[in-house]
Coordinates of C-alpha atoms in Angstrom, one line a residue:
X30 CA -7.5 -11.5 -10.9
X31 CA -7.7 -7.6 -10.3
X32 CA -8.0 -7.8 -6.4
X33 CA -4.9 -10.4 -6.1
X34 CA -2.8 -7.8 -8.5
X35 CA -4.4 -5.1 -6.2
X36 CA -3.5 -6.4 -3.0
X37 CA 0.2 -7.9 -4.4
X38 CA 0.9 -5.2 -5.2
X39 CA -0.3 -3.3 -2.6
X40 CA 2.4 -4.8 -0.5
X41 CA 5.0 -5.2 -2.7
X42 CA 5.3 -1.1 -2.3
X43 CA 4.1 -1.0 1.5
X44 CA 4.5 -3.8 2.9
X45 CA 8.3 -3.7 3.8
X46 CA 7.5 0.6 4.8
X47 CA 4.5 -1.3 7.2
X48 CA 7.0 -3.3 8.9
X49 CA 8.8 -0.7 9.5
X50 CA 6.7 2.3 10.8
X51 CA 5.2 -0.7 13.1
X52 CA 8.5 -1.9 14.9
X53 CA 10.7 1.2 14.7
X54 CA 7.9 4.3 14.6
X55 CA 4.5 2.9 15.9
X56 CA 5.2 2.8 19.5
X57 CA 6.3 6.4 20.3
X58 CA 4.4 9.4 19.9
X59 CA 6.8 12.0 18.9
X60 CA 8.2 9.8 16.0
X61 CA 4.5 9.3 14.5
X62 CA 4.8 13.0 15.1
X63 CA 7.5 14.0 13.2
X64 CA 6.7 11.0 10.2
X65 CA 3.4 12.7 9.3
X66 CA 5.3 16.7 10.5
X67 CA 7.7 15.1 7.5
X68 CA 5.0 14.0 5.0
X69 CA 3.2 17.2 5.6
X70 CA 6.4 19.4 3.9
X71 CA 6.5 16.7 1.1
X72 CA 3.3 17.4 -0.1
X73 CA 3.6 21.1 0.3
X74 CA 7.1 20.5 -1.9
X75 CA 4.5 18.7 -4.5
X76 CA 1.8 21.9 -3.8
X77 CA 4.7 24.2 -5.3
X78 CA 6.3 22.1 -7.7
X79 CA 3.2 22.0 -9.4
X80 CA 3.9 25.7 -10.1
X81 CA 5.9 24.8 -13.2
X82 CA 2.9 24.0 -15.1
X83 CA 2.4 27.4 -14.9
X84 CA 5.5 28.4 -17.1
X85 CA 3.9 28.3 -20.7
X86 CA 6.9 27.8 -22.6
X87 CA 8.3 24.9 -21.2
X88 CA 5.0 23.0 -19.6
X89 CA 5.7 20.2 -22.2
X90 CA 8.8 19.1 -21.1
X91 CA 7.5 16.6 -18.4
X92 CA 11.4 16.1 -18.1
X93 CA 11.3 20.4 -16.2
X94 CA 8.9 19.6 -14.1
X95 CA 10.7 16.4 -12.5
X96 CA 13.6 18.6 -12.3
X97 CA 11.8 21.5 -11.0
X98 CA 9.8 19.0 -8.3
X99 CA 13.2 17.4 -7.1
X100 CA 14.2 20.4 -5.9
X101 CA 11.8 21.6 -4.2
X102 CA 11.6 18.4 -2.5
X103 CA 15.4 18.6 -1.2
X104 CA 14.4 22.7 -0.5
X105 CA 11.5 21.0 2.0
X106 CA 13.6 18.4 3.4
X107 CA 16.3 21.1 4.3
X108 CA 13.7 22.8 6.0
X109 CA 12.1 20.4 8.0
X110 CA 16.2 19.3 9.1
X111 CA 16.3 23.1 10.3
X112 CA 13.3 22.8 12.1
X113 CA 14.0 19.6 13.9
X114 CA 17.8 20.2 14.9
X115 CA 16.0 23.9 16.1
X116 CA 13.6 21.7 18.0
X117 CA 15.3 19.1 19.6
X118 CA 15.7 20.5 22.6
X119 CA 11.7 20.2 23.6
X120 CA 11.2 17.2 21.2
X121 CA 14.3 15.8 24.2
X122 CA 12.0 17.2 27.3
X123 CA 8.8 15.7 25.9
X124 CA 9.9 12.5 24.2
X125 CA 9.3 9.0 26.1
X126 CA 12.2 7.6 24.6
X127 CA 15.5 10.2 24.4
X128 CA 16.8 7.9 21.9
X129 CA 15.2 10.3 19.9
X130 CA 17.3 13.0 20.2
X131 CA 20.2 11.4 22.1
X132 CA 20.7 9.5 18.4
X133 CA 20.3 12.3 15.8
X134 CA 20.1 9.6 13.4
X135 CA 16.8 8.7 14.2
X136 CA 15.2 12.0 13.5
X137 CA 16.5 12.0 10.1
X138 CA 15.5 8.2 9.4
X139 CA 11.7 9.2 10.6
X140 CA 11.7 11.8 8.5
X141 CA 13.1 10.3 5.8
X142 CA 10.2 7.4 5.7
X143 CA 7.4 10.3 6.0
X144 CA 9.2 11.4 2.7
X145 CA 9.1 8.0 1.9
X146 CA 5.5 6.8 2.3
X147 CA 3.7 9.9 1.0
X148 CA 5.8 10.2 -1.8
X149 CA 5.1 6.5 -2.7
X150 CA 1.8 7.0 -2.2
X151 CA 1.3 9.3 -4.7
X152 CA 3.3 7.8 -7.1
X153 CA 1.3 4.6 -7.2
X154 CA -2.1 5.5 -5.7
X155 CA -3.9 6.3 -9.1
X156 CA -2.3 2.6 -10.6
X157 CA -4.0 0.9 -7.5
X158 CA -7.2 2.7 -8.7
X159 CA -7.1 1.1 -12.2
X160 CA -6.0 -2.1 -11.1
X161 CA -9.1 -2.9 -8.6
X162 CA -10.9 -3.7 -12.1
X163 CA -12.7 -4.3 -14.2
X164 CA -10.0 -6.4 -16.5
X165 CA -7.0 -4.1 -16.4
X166 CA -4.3 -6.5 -17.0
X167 CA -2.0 -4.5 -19.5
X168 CA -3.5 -0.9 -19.1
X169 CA -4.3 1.0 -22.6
X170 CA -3.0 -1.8 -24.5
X171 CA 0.3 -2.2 -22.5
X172 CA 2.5 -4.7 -20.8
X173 CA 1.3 -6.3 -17.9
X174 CA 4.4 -5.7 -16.1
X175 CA 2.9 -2.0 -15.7
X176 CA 1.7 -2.9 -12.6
X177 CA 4.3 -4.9 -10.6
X178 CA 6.9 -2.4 -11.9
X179 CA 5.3 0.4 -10.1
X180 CA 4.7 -0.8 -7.1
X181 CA 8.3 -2.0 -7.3
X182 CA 9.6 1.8 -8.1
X183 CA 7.1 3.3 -5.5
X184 CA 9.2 0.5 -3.0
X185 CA 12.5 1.9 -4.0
X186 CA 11.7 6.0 -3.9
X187 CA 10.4 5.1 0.1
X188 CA 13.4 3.7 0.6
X189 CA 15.8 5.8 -1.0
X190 CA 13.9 8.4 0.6
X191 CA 14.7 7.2 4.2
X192 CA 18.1 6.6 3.3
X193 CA 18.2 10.1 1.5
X194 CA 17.9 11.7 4.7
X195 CA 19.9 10.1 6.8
X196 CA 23.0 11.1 4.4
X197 CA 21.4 14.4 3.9
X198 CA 20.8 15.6 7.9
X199 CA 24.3 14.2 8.5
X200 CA 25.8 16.4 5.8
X201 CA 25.0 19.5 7.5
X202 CA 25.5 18.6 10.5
X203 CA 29.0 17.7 9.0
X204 CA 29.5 19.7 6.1
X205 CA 30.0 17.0 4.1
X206 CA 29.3 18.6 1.1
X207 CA 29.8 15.7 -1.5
X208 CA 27.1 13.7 0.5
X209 CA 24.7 16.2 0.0
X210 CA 25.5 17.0 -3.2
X211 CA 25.4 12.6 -4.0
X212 CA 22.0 13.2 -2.3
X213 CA 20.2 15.3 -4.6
X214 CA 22.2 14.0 -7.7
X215 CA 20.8 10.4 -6.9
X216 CA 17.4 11.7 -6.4
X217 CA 17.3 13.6 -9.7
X218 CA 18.9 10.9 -11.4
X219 CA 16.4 8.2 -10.1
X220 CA 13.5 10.7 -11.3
X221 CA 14.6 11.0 -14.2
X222 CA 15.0 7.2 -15.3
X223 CA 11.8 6.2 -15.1
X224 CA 10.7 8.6 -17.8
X225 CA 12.2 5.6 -19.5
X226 CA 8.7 4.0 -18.4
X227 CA 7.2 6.0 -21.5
X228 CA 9.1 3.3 -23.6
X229 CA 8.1 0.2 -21.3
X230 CA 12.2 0.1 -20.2
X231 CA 10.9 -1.6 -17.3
X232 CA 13.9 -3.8 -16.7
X233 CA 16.2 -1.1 -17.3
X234 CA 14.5 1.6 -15.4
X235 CA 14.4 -0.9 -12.3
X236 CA 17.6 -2.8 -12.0
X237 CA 19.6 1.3 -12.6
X238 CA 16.8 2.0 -9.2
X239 CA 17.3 -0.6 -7.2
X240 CA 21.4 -0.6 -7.9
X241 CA 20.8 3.3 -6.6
X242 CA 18.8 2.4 -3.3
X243 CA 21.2 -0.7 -2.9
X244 CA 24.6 1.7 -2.8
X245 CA 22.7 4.8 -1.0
X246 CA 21.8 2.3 1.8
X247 CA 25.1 1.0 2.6
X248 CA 26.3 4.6 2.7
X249 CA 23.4 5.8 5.0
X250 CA 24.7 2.2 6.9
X251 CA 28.1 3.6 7.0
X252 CA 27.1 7.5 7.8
X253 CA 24.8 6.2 10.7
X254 CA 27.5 4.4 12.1
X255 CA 27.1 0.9 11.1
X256 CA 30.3 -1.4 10.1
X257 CA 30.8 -5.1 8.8
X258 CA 31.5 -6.6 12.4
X259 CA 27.7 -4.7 13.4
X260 CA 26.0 -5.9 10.4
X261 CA 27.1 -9.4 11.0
X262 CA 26.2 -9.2 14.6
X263 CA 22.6 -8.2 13.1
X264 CA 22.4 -11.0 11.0
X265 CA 23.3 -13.4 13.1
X266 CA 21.2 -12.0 15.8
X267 CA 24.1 -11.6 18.4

């Protein structure tokens, strides 16, 4: 039973991040580039996040330190939106495909699922561990919907994180500030739900994420451009 749960579960999270990175990413260099460039600042967000352990008084409160790691997080993916609008010049002479910087969209959607996938990663790497076995349906004594309710989560926060900075690159290049601000409001507010998971609010916690990425992908729809008549032509394959 472990290595089905493993391997469900494993792409429940990934799978629909897979698919992606190999039709959209996989194929040009500078993109795969810029996804691992973009997963590189995530974890050096998560390196100096982890600095709020260091402030004794309030190490405790687990709900600080998801406060203190969201921003940093939205600090890093300012930076790396700096870096790559201060770039595209050369990213434009060396790229294979201009689409790359002709559409400034796509930087910030590559970006975005670097975010994305590391971020997930983290969050659901040490669960995979423990499910691989021996006999860890219900870990500790818990619900067996530990399991499937992770990997779902670790689904939405890639997704939300590609969608996260599509909003977010188009803000400042905009100055829109309410997107930016929905941006890191959403993300803090996601975080902080699924402390909820402490009291096995799994529904809860879940249906509140997924309403999140559901409404912050139509708007990174509409901010890239995308309308009704264009997402019927998509569905229809026209």
């Amino acid at each position: 039973m472990t290595l089905p749960e493993f391997f469900g579960c494993t792409f429940i999270a990934f799978g629909p991040p897979f698919a992606l990175f190999v039709f959209t990413i996989a194929n040009d260099p500078v993109r795969i580039i810029i996804l691992i460039a973009a997963a590189f600042f995530w974890l050096l967000s998560l390196l100096i996040s982890s600095l709020w352990y260091a402030l004794i008084p309030l190490k405790e409160f687990l709900a600080f330190g998801v406060v203190f790691s969201v921003c940093f997080q939205e600090a890093f993916r300012y930076i790396i939106y700096r870096i790559l609008r201060s770039t595209e010049q050369g990213l434009h002479a060396v790229a294979e495909d201009t689409r790359v910087t002709d559409n400034k969209h796509i930087l910030a959607y590559v970006s975005g699922l670097g975010f994305g996938i590391i971020s997930g990663m983290f969050a659901l790497v040490n669960v995979l561990a423990d499910m691989s076995g021996p006999g860890t349906m219900g870990l500790k004594g818990g619900t067996e919907l530990f399991f499937v309710t992770s990997a779902a989560q670790a689904l939405s926060i890639i997704l939300l994180h590609t969608f996260w900075s599509v909003i977010f690159f188009n803000a400042f290049d905009t100055n829109n500030y309410i997107h930016i601000g929905y941006v890191v409001g959403s993300h803090l507010f996601v975080s902080l739900i699924t402390l909820l998971n402490a009291n096995e609010l799994y529904t809860t916690t879940l249906l509140i994420n997924y309403l999140v990425t559901i409404l912050t992908g139509v708007l990174a729809f509409r901010v890239a451009g995308g309308t009704s008549r264009s997402f019927r032509k998509f569905i229809t394959c026209q």
